[in-house]
mmCIF file of C-alpha atoms and ligand atoms in Angstrom:
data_model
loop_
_atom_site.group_PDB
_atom_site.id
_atom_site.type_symbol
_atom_site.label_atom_id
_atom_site.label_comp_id
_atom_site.label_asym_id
_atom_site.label_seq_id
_atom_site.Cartn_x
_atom_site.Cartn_y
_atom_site.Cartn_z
ATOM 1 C CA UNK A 1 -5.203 40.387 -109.709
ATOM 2 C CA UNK A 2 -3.926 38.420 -106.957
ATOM 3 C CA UNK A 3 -3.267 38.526 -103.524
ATOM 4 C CA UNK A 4 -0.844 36.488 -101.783
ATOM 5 C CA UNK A 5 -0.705 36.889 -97.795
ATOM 6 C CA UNK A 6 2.456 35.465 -96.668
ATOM 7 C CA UNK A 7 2.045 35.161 -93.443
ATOM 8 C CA UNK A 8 1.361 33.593 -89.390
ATOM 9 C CA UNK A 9 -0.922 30.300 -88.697
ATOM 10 C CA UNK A 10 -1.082 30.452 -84.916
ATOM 11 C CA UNK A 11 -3.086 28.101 -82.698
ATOM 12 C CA UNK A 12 -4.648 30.092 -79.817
ATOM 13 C CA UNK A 13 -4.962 28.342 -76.479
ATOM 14 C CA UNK A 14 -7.507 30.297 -74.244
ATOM 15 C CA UNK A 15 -7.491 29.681 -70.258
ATOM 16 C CA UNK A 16 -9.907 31.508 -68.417
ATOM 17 C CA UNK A 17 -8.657 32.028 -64.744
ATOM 18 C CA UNK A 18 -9.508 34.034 -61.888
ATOM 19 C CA UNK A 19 -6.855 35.855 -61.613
ATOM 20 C CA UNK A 20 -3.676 35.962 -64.245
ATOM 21 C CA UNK A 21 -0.689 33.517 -62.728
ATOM 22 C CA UNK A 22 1.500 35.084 -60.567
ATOM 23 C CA UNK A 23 5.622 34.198 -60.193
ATOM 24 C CA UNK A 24 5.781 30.747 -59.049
ATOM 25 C CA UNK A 25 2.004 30.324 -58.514
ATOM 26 C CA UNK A 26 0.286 27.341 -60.167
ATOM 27 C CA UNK A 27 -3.241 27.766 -60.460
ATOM 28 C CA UNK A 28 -6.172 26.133 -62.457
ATOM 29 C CA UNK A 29 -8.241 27.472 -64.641
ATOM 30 C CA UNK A 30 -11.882 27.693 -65.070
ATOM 31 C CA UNK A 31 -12.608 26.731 -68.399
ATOM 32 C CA UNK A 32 -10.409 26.303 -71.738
ATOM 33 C CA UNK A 33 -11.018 27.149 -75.831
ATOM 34 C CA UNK A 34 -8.931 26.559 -78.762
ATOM 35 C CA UNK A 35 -9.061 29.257 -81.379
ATOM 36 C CA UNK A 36 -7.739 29.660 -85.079
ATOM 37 C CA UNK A 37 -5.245 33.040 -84.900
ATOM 38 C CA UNK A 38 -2.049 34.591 -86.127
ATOM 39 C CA UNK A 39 -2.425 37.949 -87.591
ATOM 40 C CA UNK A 40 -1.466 36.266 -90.976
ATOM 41 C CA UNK A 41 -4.188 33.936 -90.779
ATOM 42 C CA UNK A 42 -6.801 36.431 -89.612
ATOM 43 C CA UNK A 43 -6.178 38.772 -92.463
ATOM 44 C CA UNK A 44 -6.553 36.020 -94.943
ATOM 45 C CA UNK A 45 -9.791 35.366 -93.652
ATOM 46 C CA UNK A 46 -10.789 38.744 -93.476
ATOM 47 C CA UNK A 47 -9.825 39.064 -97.286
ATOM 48 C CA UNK A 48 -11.798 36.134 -98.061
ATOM 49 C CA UNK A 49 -15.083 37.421 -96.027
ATOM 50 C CA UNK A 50 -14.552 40.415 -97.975
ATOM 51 C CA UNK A 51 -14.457 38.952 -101.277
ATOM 52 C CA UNK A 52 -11.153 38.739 -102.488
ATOM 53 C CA UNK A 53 -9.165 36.284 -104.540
ATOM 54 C CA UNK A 54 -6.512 35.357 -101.932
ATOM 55 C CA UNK A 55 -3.516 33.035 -101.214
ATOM 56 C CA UNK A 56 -2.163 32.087 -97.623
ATOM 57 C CA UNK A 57 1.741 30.932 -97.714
ATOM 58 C CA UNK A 58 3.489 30.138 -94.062
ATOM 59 C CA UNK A 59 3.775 27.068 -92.515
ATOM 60 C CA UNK A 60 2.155 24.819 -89.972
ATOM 61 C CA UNK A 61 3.471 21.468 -88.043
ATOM 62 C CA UNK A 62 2.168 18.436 -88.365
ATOM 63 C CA UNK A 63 -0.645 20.072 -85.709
ATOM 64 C CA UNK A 64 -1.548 22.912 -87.649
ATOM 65 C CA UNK A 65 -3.511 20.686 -90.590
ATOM 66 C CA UNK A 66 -6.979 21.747 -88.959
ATOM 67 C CA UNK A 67 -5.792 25.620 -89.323
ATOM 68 C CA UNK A 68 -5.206 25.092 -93.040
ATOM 69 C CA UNK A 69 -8.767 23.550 -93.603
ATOM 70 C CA UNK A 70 -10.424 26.355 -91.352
ATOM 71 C CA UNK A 71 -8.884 28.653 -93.844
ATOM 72 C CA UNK A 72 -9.714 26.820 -97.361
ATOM 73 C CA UNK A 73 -13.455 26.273 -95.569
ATOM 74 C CA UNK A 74 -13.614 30.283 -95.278
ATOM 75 C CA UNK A 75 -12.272 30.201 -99.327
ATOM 76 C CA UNK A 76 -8.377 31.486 -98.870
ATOM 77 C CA UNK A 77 -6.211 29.285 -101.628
ATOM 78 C CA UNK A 78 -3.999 27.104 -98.787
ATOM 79 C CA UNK A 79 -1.960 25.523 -101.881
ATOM 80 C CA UNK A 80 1.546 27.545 -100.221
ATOM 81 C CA UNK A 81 1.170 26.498 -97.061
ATOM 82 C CA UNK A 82 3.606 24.284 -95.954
ATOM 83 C CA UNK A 83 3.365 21.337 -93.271
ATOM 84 C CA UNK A 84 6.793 20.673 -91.900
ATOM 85 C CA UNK A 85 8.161 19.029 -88.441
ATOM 86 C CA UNK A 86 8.723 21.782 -86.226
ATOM 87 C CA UNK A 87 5.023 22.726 -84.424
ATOM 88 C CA UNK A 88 2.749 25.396 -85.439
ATOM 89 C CA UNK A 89 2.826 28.702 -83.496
ATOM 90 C CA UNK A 90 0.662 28.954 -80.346
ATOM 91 C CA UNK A 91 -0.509 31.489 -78.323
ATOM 92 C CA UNK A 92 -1.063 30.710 -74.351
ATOM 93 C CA UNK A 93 -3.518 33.625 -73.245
ATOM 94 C CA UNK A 94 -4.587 33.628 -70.215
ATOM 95 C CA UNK A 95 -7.895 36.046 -69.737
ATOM 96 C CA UNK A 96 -9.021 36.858 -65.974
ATOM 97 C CA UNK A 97 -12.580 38.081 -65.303
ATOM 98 C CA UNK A 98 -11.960 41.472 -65.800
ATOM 99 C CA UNK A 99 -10.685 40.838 -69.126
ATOM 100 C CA UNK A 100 -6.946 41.549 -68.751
ATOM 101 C CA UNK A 101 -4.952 38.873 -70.340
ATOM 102 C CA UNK A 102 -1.683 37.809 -70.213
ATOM 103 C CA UNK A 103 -0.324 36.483 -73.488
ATOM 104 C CA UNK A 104 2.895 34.174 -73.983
ATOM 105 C CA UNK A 105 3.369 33.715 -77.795
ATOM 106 C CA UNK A 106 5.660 30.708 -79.134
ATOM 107 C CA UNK A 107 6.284 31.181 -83.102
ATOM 108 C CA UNK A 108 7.250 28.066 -83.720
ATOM 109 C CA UNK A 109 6.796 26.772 -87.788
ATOM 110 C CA UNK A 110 6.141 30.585 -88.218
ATOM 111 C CA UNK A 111 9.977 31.600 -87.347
ATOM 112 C CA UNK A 112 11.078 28.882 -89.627
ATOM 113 C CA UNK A 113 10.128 29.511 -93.307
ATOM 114 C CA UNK A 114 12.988 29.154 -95.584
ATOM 115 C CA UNK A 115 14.096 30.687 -98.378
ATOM 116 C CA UNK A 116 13.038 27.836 -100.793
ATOM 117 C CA UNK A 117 9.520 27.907 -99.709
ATOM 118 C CA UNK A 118 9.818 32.094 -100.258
ATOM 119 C CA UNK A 119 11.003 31.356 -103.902
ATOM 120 C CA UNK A 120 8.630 28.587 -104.528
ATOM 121 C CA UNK A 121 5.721 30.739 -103.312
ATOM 122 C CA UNK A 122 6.294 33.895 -104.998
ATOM 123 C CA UNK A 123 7.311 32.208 -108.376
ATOM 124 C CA UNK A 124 4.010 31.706 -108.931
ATOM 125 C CA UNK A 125 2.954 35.454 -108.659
ATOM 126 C CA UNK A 126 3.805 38.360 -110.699
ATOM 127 C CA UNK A 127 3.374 42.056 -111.713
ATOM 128 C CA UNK A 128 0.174 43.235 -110.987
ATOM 129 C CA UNK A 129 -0.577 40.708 -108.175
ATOM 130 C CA UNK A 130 -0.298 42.362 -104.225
ATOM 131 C CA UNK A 131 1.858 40.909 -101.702
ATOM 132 C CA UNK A 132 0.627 41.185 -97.847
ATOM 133 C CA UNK A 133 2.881 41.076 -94.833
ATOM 134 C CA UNK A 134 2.674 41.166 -91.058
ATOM 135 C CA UNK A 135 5.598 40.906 -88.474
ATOM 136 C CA UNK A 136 4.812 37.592 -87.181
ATOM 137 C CA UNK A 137 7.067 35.663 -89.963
ATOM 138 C CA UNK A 138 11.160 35.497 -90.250
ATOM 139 C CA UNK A 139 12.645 36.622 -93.302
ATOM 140 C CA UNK A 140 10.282 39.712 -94.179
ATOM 141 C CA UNK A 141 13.244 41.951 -95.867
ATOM 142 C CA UNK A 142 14.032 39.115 -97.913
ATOM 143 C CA UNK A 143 10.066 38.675 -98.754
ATOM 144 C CA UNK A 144 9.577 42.235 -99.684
ATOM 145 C CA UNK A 145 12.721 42.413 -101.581
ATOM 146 C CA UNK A 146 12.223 39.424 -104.007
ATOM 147 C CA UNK A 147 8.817 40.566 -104.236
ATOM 148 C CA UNK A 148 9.393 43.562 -105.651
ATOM 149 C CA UNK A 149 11.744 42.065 -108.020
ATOM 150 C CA UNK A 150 9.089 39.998 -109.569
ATOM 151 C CA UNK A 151 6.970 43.474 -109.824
ATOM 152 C CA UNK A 152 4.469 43.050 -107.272
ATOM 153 C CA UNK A 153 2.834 45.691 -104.866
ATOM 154 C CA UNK A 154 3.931 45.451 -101.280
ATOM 155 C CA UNK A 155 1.290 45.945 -98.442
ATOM 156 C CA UNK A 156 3.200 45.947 -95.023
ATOM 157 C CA UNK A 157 1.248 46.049 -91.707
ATOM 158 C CA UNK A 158 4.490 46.166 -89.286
ATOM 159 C CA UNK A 159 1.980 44.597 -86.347
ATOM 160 C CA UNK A 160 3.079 43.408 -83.726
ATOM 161 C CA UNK A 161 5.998 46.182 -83.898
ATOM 162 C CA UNK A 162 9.219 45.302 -83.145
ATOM 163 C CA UNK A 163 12.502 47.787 -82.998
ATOM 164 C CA UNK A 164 13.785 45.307 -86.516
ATOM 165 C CA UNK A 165 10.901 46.924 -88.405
ATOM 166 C CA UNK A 166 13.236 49.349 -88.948
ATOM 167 C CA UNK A 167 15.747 47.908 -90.494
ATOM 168 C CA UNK A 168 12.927 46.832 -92.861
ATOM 169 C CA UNK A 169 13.456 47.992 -96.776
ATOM 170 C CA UNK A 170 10.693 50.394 -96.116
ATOM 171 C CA UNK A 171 11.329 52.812 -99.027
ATOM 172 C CA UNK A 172 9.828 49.407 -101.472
ATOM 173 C CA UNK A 173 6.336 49.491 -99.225
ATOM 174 C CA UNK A 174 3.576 50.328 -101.382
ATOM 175 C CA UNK A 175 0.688 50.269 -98.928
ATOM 176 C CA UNK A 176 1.933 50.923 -94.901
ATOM 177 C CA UNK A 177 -1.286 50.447 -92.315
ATOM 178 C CA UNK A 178 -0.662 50.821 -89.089
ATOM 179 C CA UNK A 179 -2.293 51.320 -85.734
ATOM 180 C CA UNK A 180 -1.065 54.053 -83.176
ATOM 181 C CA UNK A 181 1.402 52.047 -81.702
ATOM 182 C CA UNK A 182 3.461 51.039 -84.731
ATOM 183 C CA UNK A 183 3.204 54.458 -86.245
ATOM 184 C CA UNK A 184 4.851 55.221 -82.299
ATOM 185 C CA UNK A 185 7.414 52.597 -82.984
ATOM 186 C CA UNK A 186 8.060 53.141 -86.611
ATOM 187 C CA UNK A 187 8.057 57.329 -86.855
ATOM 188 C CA UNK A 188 7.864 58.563 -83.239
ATOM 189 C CA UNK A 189 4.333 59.736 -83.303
ATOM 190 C CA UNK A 190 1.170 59.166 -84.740
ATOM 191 C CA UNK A 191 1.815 61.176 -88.091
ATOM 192 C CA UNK A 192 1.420 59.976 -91.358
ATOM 193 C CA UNK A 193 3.677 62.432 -92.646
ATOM 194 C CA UNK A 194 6.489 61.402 -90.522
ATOM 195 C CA UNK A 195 5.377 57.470 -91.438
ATOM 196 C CA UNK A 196 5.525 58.851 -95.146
ATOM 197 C CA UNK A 197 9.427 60.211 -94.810
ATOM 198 C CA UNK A 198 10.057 56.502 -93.938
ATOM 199 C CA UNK A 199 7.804 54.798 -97.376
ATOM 200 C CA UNK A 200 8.436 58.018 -99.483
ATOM 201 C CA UNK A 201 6.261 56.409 -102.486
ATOM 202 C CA UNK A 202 3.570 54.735 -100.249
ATOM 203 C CA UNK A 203 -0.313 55.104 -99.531
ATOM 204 C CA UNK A 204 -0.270 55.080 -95.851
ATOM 205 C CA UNK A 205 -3.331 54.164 -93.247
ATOM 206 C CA UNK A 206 -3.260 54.998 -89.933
ATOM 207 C CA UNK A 207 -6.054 53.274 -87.936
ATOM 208 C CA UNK A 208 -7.077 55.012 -84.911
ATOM 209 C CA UNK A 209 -9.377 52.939 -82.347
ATOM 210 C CA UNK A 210 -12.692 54.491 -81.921
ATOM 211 C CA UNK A 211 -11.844 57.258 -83.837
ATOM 212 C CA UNK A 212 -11.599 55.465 -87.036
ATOM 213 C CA UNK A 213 -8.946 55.783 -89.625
ATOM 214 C CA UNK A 214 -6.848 58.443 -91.479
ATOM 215 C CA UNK A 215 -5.407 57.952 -95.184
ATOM 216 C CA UNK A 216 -2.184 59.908 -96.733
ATOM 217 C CA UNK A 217 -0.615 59.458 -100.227
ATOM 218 C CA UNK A 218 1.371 61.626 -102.334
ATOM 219 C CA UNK A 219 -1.818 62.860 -103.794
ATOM 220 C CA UNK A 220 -4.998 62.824 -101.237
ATOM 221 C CA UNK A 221 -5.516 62.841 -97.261
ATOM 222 C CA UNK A 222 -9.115 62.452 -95.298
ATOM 223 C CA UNK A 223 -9.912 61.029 -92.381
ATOM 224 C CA UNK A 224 -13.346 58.638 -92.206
ATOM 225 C CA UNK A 225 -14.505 58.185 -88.591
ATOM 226 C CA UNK A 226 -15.475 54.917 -86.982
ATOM 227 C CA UNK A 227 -19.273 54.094 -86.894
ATOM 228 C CA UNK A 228 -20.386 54.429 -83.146
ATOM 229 C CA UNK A 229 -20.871 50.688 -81.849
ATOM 230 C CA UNK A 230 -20.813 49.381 -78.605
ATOM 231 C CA UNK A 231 -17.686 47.411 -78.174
ATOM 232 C CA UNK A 232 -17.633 43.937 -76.667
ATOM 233 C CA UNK A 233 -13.844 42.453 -78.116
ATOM 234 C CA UNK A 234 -11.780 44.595 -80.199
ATOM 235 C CA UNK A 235 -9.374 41.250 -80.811
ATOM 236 C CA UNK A 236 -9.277 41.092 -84.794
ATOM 237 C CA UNK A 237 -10.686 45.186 -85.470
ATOM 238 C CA UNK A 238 -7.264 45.994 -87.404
ATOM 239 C CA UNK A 239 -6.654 42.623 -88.883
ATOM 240 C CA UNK A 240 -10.825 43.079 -90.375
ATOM 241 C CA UNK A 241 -9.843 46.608 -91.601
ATOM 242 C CA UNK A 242 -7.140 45.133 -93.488
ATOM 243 C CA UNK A 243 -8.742 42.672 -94.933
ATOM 244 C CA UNK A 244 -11.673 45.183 -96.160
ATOM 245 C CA UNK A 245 -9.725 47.862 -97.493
ATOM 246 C CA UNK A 246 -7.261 45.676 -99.594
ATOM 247 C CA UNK A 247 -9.979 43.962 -100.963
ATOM 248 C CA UNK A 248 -11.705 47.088 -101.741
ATOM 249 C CA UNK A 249 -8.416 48.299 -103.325
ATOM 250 C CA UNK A 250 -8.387 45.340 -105.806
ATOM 251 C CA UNK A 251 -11.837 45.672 -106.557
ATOM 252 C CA UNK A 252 -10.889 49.249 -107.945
ATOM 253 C CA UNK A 253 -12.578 50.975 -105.604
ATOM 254 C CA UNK A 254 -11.430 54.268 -104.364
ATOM 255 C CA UNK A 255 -9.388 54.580 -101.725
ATOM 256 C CA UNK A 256 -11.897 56.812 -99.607
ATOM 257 C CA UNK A 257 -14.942 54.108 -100.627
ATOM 258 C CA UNK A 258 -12.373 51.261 -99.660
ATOM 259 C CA UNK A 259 -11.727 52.790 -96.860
ATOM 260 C CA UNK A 260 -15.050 53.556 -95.210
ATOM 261 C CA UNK A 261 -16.288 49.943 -95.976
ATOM 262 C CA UNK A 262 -13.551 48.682 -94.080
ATOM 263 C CA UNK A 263 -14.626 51.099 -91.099
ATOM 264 C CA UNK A 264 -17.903 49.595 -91.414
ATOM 265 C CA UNK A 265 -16.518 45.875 -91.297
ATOM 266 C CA UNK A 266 -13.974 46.523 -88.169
ATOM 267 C CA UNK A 267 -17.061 48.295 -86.337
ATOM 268 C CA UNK A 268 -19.358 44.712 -87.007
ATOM 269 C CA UNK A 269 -15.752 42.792 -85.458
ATOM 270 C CA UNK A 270 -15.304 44.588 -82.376
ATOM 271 C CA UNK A 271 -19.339 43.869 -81.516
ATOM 272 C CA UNK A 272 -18.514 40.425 -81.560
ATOM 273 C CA UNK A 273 -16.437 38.389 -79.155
ATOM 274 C CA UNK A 274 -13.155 36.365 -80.376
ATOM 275 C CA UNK A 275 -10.790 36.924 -83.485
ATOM 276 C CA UNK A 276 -11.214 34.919 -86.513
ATOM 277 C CA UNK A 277 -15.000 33.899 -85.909
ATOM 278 C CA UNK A 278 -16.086 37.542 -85.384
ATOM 279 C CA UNK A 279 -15.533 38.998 -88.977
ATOM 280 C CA UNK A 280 -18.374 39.531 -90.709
ATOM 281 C CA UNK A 281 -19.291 38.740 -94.108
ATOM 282 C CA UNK A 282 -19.398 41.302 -97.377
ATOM 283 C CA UNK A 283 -23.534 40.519 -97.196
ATOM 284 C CA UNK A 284 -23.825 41.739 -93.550
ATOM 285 C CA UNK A 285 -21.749 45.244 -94.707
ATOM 286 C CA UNK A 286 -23.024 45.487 -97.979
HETATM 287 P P1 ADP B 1 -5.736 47.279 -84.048
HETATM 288 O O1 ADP B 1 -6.895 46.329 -83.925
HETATM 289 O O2 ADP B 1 -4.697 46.830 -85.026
HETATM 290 O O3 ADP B 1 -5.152 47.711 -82.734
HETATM 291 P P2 ADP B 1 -7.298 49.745 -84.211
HETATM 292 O O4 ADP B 1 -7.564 49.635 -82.749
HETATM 293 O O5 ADP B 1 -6.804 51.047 -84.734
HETATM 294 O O6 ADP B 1 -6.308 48.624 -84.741
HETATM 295 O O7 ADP B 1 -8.669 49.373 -84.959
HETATM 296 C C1 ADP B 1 -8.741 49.181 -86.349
HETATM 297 C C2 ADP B 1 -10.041 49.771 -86.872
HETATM 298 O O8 ADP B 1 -11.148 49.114 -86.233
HETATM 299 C C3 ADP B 1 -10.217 51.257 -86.577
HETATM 300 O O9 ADP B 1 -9.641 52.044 -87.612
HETATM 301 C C4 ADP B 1 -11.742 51.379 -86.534
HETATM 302 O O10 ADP B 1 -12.252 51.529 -87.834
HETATM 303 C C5 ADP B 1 -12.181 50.034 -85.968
HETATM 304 N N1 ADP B 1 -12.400 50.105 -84.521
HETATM 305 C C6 ADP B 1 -11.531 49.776 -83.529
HETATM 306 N N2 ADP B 1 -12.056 49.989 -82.294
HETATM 307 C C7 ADP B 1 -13.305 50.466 -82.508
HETATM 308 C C8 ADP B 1 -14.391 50.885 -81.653
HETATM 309 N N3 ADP B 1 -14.279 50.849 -80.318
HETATM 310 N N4 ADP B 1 -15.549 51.314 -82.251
HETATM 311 C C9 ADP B 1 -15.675 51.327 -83.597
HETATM 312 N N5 ADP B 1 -14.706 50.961 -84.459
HETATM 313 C C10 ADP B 1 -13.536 50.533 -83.926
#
């Protein structure tokens, strides 16, 4: 069983400043990092960390080559992604010393997948295999639609949320996780059996914070709470999750086993500073 994580490559450009820019101010700031990111990207690594057998499609700009080999280094299959013309997506955060930010995101080759590269991608997966989406990509109806033609098992993780998501052909998600603010967006309220009236036939997640994460299918509901941990970044906690508990889903666990390992992971992540470089590997949960 394979995964394929269509999804964003995004180029993080961190500026720390002493305060965040106001209108018409031009300030400098005090020092300057380049990061990996995209919640696409971050997920595929977390899959990989975790163990699975996973493929990245998207697409990059002629800048983005270094992304693609930070993600084959960490063991994600990069064979989908595309390198076209127009530039990769970037990120300009700017982070002050309190640790507000200010975040101006530019999607650039991620807004720009076509429907060729769709086909091409998913010809090469089929019934059995699990399809993982974020927001952070054009075309997702059309992904999840095709998809399901060709028999595979949608994950959706409608992050960040946008009004559209609605328009989404929910009723074919398999597997919804969300965080409290899409399940605001998407149902109204944190309530995974309002989120459940809108993916009738899905497993749903709702990840909580620092109280951990809550689980609803047709068939079983618990709640696992998150391991006490003193945070430092939470940047990449969700995206870690995901990565966990999918990969503990195709490694048959069950879902409640899956689900607590992934607890464990995101708790490791948010004791770390920065995104991609702070999820752990399956040795340190294991
Ligand atoms: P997102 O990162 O998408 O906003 P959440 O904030 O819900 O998502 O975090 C995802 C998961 O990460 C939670 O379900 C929890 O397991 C873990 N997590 C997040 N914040 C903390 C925290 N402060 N302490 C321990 N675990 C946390």
């Amino acid at each position: 069983m394979n995964i394929l994580n269509f999804g964003s490559l995004n180029i993080d450009l961190v500026y720390q400043v002493e305060h965040i820019a106001q209108p018409g101010e031009t300030i400098s700031s005090l020092a300057h990092q380049v990061f990996a990111g995209g919640k696409g990207a971050n997920q595929s690594a977390a899959l990989a960390r975790a163990g699975a057998s996973v493929f990245h499609a998207g697409q990059v700009g002629p800048d983005g080559q270094w992304l693609v080999d930070k993600l084959a280094g960490l063991g994600v299959n990069v064979q989908h992604i595309r390198i076209g013309d127009v530039p990769t997506g970037h990120a300009i955060i700017q982070v002050d010393h309190h640790g507000q930010n200010s975040i101006v995101l530019f999607a650039g080759a991620n807004a720009q997948i076509d429907r060729g590269a769709i086909d091409a991608a998913l010809s090469h997966f089929d019934r059995g295999d699990i399809l993982l989406l974020q927001n952070e990509i054009n075309d997702i109806s059309y992904i999840i639609t095709s998809a399901t033609e060709r028999g595979l098992t949608i994950c959706l993780n409608p992050a960040p949320f946008d009004p559209e998501v609605r328009a989404y052909p929910l009723e074919l998600v398999d597997l919804l996780i969300v965080n409290e603010t899409e399940a605001a967006g998407l149902a109204g309220a944190s309530d995974p059996a309002a989120l459940a009236s809108l993916c009738p036939r899905a497993q749903i997640v709702l990840t909580l914070g620092a109280a951990g994460a809550q689980y609803h299918s047709p068939t079983e509901e618990f709640h696992i709470p998150a391991s006490q941990v003193e945070a430092v970044d939470t940047t990449g906690a969700g995206d870690t999750f995901i990565g966990y508990f999918l990969q503990g889903l195709t490694a048959d666990m069950a879902a409640r086993d899956a689900m607590a390992r992934a607890v464990k992971a995101a708790a490791l992540c948010v004791t770390r500073p920065g995104a991609m470089d702070s999820i752990p590997a399956a040795d340190e949960i294991d």
